[in-house]
CSV table of C-alpha atoms in Angstrom, one decimal:
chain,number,residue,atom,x,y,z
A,1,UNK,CA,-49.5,-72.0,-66.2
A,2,UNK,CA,-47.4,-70.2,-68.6
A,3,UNK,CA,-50.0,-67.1,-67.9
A,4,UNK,CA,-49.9,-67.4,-63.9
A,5,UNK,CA,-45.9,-66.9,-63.9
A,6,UNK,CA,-46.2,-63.6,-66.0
A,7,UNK,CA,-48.9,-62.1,-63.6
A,8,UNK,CA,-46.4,-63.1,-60.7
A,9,UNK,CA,-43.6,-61.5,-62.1
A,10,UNK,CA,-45.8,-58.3,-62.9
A,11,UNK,CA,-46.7,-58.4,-59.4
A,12,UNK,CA,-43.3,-58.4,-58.1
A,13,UNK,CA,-42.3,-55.5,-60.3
A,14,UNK,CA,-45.2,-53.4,-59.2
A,15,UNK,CA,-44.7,-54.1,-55.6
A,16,UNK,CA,-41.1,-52.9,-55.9
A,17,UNK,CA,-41.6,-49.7,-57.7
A,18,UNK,CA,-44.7,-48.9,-55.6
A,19,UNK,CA,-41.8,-49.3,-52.1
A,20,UNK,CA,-39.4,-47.1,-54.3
A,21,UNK,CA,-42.0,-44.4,-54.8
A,22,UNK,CA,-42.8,-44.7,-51.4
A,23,UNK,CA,-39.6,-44.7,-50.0
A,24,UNK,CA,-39.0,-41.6,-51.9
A,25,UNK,CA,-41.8,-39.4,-51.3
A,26,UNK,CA,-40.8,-40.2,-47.3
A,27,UNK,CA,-37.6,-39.1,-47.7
A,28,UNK,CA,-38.7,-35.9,-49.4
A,29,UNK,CA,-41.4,-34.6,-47.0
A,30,UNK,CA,-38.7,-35.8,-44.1
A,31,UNK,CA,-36.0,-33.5,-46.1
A,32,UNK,CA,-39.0,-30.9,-46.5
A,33,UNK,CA,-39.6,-30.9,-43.0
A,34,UNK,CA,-36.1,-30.7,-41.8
A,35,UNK,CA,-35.2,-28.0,-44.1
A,36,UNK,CA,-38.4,-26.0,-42.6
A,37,UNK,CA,-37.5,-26.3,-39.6
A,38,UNK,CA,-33.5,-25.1,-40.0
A,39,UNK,CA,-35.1,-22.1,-41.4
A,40,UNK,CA,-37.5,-21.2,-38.3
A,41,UNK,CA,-36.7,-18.3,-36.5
A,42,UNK,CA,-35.5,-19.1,-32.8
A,43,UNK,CA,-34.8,-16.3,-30.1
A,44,UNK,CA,-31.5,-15.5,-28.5
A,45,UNK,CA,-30.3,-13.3,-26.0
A,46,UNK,CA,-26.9,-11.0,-27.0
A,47,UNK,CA,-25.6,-8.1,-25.2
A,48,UNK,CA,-26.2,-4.4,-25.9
A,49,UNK,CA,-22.7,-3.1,-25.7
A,50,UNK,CA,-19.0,-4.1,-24.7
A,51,UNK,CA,-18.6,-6.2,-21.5
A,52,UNK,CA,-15.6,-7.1,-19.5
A,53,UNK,CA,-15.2,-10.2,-17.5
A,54,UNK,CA,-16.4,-10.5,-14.0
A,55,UNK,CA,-19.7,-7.9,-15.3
A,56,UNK,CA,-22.9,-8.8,-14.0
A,57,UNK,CA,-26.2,-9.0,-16.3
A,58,UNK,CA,-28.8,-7.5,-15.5
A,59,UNK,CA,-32.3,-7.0,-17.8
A,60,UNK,CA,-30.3,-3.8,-19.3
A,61,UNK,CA,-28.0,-5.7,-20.9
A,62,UNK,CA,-29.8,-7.6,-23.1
A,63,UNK,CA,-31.0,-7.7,-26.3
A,64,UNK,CA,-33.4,-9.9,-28.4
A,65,UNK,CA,-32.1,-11.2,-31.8
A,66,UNK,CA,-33.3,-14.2,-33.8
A,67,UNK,CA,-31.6,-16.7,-36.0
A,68,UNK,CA,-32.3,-19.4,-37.7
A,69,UNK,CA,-32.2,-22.8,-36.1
A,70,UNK,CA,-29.3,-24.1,-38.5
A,71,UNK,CA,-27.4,-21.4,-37.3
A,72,UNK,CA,-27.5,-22.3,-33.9
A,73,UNK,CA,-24.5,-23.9,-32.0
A,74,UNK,CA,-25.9,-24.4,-28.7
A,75,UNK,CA,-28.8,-24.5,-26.7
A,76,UNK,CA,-29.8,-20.6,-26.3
A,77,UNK,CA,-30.3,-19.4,-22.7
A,78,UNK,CA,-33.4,-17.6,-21.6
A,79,UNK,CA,-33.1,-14.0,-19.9
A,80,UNK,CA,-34.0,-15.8,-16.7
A,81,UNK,CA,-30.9,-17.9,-17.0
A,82,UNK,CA,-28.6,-14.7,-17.8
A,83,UNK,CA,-29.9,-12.2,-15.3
A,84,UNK,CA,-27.6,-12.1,-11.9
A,85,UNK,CA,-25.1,-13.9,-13.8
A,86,UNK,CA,-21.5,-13.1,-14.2
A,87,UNK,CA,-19.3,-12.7,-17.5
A,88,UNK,CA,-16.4,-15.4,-18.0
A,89,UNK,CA,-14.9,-13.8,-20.8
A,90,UNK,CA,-14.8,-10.3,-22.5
A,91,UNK,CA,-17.5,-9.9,-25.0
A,92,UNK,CA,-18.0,-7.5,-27.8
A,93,UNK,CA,-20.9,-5.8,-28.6
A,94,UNK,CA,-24.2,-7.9,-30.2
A,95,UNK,CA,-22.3,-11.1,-29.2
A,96,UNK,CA,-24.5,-14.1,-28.5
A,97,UNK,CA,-24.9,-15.1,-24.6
A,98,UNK,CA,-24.7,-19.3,-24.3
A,99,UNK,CA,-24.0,-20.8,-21.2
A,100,UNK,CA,-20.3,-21.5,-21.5
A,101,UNK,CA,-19.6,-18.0,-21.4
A,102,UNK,CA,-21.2,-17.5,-17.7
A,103,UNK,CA,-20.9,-18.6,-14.3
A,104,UNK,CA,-23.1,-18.0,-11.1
A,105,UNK,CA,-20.1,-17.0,-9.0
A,106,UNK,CA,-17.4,-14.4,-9.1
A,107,UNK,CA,-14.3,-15.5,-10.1
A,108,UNK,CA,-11.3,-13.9,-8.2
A,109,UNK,CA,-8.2,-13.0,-9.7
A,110,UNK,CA,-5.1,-14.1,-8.4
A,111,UNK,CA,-3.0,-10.9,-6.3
A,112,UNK,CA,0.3,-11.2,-5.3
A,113,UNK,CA,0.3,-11.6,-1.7
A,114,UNK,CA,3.3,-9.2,-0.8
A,115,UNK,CA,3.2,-5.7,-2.7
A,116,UNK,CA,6.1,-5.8,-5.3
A,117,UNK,CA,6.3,-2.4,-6.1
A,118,UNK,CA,7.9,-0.7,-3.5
A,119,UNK,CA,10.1,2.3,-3.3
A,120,UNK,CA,12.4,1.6,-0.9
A,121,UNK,CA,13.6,-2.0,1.2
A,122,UNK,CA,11.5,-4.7,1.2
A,123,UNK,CA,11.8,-5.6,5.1
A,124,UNK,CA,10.2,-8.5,7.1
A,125,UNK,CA,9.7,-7.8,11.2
A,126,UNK,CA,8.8,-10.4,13.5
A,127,UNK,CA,5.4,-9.2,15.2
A,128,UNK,CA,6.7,-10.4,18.5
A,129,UNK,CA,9.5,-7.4,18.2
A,130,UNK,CA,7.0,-5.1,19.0
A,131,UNK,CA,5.1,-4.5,22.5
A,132,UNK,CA,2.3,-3.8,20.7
A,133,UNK,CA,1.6,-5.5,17.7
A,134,UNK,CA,-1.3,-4.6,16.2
A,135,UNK,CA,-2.6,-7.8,14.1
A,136,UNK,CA,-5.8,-5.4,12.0
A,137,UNK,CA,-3.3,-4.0,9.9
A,138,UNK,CA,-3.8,-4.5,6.7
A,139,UNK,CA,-1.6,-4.7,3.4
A,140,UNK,CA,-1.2,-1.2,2.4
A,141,UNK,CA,-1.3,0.6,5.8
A,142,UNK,CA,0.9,3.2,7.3
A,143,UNK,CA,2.6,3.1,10.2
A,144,UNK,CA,5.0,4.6,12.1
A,145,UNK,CA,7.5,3.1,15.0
A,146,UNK,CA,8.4,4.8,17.9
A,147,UNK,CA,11.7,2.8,19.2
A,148,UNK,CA,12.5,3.2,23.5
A,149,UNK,CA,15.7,2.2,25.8
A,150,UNK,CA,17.2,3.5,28.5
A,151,UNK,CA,20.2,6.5,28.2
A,152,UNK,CA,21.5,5.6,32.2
A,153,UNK,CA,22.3,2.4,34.0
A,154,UNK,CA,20.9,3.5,36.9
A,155,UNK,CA,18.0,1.3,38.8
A,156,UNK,CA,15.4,3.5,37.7
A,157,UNK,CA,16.7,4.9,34.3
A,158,UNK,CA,15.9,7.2,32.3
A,159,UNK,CA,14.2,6.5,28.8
A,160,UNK,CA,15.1,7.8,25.5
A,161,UNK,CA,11.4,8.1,23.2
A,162,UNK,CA,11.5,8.9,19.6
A,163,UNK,CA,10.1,8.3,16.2
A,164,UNK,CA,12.7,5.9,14.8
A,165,UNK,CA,10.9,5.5,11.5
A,166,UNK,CA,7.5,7.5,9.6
A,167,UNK,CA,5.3,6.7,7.5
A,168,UNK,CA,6.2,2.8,6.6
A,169,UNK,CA,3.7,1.0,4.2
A,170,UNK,CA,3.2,-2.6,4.9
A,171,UNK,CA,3.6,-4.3,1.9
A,172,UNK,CA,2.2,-7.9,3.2
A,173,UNK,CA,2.7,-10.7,5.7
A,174,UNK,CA,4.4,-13.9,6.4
A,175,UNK,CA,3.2,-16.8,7.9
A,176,UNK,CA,5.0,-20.5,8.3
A,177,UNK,CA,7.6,-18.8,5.4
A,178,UNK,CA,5.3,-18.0,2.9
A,179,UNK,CA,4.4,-14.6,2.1
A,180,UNK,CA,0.5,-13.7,2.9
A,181,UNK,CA,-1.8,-10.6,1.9
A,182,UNK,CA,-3.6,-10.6,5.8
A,183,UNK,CA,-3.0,-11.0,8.7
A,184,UNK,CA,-5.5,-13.9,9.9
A,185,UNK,CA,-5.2,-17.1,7.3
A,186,UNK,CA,-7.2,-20.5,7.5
A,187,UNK,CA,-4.7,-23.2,7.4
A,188,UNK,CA,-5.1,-27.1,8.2
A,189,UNK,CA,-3.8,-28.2,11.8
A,190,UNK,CA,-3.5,-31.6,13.2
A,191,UNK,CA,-4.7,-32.4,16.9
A,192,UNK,CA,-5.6,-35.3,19.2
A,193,UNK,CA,-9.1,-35.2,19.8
A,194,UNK,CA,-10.2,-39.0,20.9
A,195,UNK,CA,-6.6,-40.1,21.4
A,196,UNK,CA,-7.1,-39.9,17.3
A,197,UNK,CA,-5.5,-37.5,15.3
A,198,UNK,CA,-7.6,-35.3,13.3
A,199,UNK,CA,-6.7,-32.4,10.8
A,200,UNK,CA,-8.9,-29.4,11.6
A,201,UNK,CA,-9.3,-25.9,9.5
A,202,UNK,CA,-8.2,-22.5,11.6
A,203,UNK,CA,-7.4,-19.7,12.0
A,204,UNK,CA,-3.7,-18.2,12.2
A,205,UNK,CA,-1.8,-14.9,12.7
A,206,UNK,CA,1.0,-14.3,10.7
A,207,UNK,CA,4.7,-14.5,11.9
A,208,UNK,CA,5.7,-11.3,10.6
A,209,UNK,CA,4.9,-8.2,8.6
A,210,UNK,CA,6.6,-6.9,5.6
A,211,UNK,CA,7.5,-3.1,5.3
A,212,UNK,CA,9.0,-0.2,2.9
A,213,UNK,CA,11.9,1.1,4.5
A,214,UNK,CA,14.6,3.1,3.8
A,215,UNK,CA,17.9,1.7,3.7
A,216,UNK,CA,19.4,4.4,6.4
A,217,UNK,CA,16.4,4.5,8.5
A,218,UNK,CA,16.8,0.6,8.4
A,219,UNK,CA,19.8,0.8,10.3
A,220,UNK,CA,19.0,3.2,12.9
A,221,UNK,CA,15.8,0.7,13.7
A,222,UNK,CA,18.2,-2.5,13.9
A,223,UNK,CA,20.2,-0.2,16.5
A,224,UNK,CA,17.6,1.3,18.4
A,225,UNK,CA,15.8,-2.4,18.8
A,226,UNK,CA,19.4,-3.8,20.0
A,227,UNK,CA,19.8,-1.3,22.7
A,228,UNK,CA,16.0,-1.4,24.2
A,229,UNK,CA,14.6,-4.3,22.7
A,230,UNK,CA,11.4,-1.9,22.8
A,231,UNK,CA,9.5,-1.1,19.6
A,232,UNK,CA,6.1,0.3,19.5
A,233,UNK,CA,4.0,0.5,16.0
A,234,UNK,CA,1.5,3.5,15.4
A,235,UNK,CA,-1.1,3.0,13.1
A,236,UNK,CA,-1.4,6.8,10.5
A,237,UNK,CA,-2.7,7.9,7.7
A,238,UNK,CA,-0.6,8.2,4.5
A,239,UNK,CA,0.8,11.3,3.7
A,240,UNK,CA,-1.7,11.7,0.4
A,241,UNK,CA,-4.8,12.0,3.1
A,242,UNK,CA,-3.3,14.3,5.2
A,243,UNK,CA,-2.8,16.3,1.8
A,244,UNK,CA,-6.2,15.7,1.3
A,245,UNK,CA,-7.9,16.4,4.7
A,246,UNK,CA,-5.9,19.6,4.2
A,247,UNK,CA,-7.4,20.5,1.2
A,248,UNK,CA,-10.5,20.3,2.1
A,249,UNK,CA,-10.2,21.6,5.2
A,250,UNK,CA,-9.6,25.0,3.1
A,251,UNK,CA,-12.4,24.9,1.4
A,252,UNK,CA,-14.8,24.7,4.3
A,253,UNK,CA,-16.4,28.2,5.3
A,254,UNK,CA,-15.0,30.2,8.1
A,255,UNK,CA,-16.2,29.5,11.5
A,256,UNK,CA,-18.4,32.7,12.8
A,257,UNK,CA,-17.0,35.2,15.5
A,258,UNK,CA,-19.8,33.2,17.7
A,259,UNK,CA,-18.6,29.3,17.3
A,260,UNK,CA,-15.0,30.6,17.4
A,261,UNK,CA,-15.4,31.5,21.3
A,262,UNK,CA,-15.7,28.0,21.6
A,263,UNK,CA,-13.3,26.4,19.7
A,264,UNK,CA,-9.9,26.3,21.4
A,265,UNK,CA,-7.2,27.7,19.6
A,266,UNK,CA,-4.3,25.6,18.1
A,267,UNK,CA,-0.9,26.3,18.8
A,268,UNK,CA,0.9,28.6,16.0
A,269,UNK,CA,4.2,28.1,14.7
A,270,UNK,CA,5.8,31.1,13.4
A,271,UNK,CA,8.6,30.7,10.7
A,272,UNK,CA,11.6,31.9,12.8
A,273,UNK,CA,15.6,32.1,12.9
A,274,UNK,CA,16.9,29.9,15.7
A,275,UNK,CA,19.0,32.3,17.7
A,276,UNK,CA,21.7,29.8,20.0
A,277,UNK,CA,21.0,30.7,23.6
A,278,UNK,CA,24.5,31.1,24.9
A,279,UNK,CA,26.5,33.8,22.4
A,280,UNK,CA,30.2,32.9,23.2
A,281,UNK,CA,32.3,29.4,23.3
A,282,UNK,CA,35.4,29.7,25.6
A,283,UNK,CA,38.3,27.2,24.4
A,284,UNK,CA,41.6,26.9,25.9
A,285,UNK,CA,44.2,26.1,23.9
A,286,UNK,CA,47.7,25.6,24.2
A,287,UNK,CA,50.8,26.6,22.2
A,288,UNK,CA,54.0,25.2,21.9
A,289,UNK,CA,56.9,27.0,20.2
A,290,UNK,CA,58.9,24.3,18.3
A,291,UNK,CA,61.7,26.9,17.7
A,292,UNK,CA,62.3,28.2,20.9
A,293,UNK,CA,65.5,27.4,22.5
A,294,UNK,CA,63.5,26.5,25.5
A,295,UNK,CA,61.8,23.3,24.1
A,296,UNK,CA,59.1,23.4,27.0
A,297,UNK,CA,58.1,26.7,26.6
A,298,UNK,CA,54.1,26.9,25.9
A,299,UNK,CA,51.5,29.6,26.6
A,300,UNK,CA,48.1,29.0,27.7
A,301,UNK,CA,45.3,31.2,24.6
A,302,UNK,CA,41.8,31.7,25.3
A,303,UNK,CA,39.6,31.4,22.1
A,304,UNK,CA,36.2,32.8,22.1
A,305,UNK,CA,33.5,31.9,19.5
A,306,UNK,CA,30.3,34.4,19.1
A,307,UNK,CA,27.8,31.7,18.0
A,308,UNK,CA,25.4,34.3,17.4
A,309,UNK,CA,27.6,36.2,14.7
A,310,UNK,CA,28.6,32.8,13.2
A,311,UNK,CA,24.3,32.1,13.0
A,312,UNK,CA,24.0,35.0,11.2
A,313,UNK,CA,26.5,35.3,8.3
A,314,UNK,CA,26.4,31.3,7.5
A,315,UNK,CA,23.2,31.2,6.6
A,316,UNK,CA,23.9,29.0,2.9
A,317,UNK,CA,23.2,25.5,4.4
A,318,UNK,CA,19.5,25.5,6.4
A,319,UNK,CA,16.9,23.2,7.9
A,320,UNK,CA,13.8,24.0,9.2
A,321,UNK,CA,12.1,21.9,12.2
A,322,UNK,CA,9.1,20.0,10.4
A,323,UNK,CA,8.3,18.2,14.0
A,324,UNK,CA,6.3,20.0,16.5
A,325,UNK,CA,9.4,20.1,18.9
A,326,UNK,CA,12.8,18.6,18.6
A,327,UNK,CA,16.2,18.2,21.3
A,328,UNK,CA,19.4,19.8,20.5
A,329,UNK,CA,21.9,17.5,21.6
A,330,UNK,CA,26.0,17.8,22.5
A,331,UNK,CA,26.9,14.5,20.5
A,332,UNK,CA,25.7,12.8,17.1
A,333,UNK,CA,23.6,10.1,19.5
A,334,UNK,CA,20.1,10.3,21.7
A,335,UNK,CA,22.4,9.1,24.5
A,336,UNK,CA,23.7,12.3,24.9
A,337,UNK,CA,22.3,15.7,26.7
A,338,UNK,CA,19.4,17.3,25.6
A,339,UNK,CA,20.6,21.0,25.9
A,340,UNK,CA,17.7,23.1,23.7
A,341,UNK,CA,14.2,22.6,22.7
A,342,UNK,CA,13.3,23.8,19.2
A,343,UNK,CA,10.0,24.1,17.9
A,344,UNK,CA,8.4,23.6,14.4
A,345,UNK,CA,8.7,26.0,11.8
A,346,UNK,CA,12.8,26.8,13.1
A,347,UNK,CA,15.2,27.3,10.8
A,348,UNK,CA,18.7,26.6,11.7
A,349,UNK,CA,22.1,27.1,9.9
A,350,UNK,CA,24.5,23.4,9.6
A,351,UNK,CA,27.7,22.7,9.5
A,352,UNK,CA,28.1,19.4,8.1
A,353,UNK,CA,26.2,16.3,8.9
A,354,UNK,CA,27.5,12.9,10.8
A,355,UNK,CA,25.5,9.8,9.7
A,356,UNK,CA,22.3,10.8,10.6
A,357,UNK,CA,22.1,14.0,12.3
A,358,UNK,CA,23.0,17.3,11.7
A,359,UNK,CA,25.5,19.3,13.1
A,360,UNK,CA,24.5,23.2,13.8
A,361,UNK,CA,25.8,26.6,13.9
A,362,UNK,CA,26.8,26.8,17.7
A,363,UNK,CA,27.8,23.2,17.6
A,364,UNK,CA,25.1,21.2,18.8
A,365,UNK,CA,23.0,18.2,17.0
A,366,UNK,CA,19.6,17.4,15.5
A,367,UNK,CA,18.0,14.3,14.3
A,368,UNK,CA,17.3,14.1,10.6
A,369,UNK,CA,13.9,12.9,11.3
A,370,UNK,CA,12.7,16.1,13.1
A,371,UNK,CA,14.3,18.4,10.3
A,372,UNK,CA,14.3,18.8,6.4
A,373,UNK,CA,16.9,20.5,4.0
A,374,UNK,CA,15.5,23.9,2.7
A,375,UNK,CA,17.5,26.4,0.7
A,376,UNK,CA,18.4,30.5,1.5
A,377,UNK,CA,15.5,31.3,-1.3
A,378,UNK,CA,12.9,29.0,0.9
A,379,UNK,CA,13.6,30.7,4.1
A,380,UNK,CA,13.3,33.9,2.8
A,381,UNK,CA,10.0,33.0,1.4
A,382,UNK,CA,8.8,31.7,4.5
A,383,UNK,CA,9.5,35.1,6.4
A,384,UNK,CA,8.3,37.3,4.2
A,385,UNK,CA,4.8,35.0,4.2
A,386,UNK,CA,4.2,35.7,8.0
């Protein structure tokens, strides 16, 4: 008996150390087999060179690189997952593609709806003030705004037309008070459809446009629109095309003796002195001698001014007509008589200048839109290039 209990106890030894030995050599081929397989190699995609977010992969872009699998952090992405895809993030040269760092769709960034840096007046216009609002414009355009009303009360009056402001950019839109970069906006809108009211998606024009104005040029819009309630907007191109057009224009080749029988020639404008088409200015004036013993003793003068003479010698303060023709009126206002036509390229000694228009030699008045300041040295330059 004594005999049986020692074999048991022998038994339940060896059974024990037999589970520990077997327990351990699992856990070392499990730890061998993990540790083999943190060492295999496993491909990844990374990118060939500097990209910027928003880029789209294509094949060119990548580039093979392997790593071990301990190394990994994430599930690597196969080139067919990466192509046609575009970048979240920047990302540096040799950096590791994984899905967080692409989407399928290009994000935009935010713009400010109205343009912020303007040079000028930030101005907001109700479309409706024009007679011809022109709802394709677009934030950045130029225009230019030709302002109309009548100079005579009669029943069939007579109009004054003029360019009351050029070259305005349009700096945005507003519509429902909040600024807008188009013109045409989806909004929601609620209607009655089924004696139910349902809120649809549409489309809407904006209220009004925002422009870069002067502040003077401002004004004379505000007065023109008050006195006609007629404004009309012309769609141009900026100054920098024209410049540009120009430019190349130069560098074409001439046109052959042949082709130029058929082209119609354009009208030249010669750099020129204006020359005042009536010479002489009689004035009456009359003179009262204050120490005459006969207080109501006057005499009648007659004082003649040679306009031509006075042209000629004050010649320090110039314009030149930029449009291709321009009225010379008797008062500082389009209400007044058109006397003279003057045509580009004129140059014309001032006086002085009244708001906005310029007083000449022989008297008369010019718009500052149709002229520009040059100086004695500019004119001269201008003649002698003819």
């Amino acid at each position: 008996m004594k005999f049986n209990k020692q074999i048991a106890i022998i038994l339940v030894l060896a059974s024990f150390l037999l589970s520990a030995v077997g327990a351990a050599y699992y856990f070392y081929t499990q730890n061998t087999k993990t540790i083999t397989k943190m060492n295999q190699k496993v491909k990844v995609f990374v990118v060939n060179k500097p990209v910027n977010s928003g880029y789209q992969f294509s094949k060119d872009d990548l580039k093979e690189h392997f790593i071990t699998q301990q190394e990994l952090i994430t599930k690597p992405l196969s080139s067919g997952e990466i192509i046609g895809k575009y970048a979240k993030v920047d990302m540096f040269l040799n950096e590791m593609i994984i899905k967080e760092k692409i989407t399928d769709t290009l994000e935009k960034k935010a713009q400010d709806p109205i343009k912020s840096d303007y040079k000028n007046n930030s101005y907001n216009m109700a479309f409706r003030m024009f007679n011809n609002p022109n709802y394709t414009l677009q934030k950045g355009d130029i225009i230019n705004i030709i302002s109309t009303y009548p100079t005579t009360a009669d029943k069939l009056p007579q109009y004054s037309v003029q360019y009351v402001a050029k070259d305005v950019e349009v700096l945005g839109f507003i519509l429902l008070g909040k600024p807008v970069a188009e013109v045409f906006n989806k909004i929601k809108v609620k209607k009655i459809e089924n004696k139910k009211e349902v809120e649809k998606e549409e489309y809407v024009k904006a209220d009004e446009i925002v422009i870069d104005i002067k502040s003077d040029i401002l004004l004379n819009l505000i007065n023109d629109f008050n006195r006609g309630s007629q404004l009309w907007m012309v769609k141009t191109k900026s100054n920098v095309e024209e410049k540009k057009q120009i430019t190349q224009s130069n560098t074409q080749d001439t046109i052959s003796s042949t082709d130029q029988q058929d082209v119609q020639k354009t009208k030249n404008y010669p750099y020129r002195w204006y020359i005042p088409a009536s010479s002489a200015l009689k004035k009456v004036a009359t003179i009262e001698y204050a120490d005459s013993a006969d207080k109501g003793l006057t005499q009648t003068a007659i004082i003649k001014s040679d306009f031509i003479t006075q042209c000629k010698e004050n010649r320090d303060d110039l314009i030149i007509v930029k449009v291709n023709s321009a009225y010379l009126r008797t008062q500082p206002t389009t209400r007044s008589q058109a006397i003279l036509t003057v045509y580009k390229n004129y140059m014309i000694p001032y006086t002085d200048k009244i708001d906005s228009w310029y007083r000449t030699c022989d008297g008369l008045f010019i718009h500052e839109n149709t002229v520009e300041e040059i100086s004695p040295n500019q004119a001269q330059e201008f003649l002698n290039a003819r």
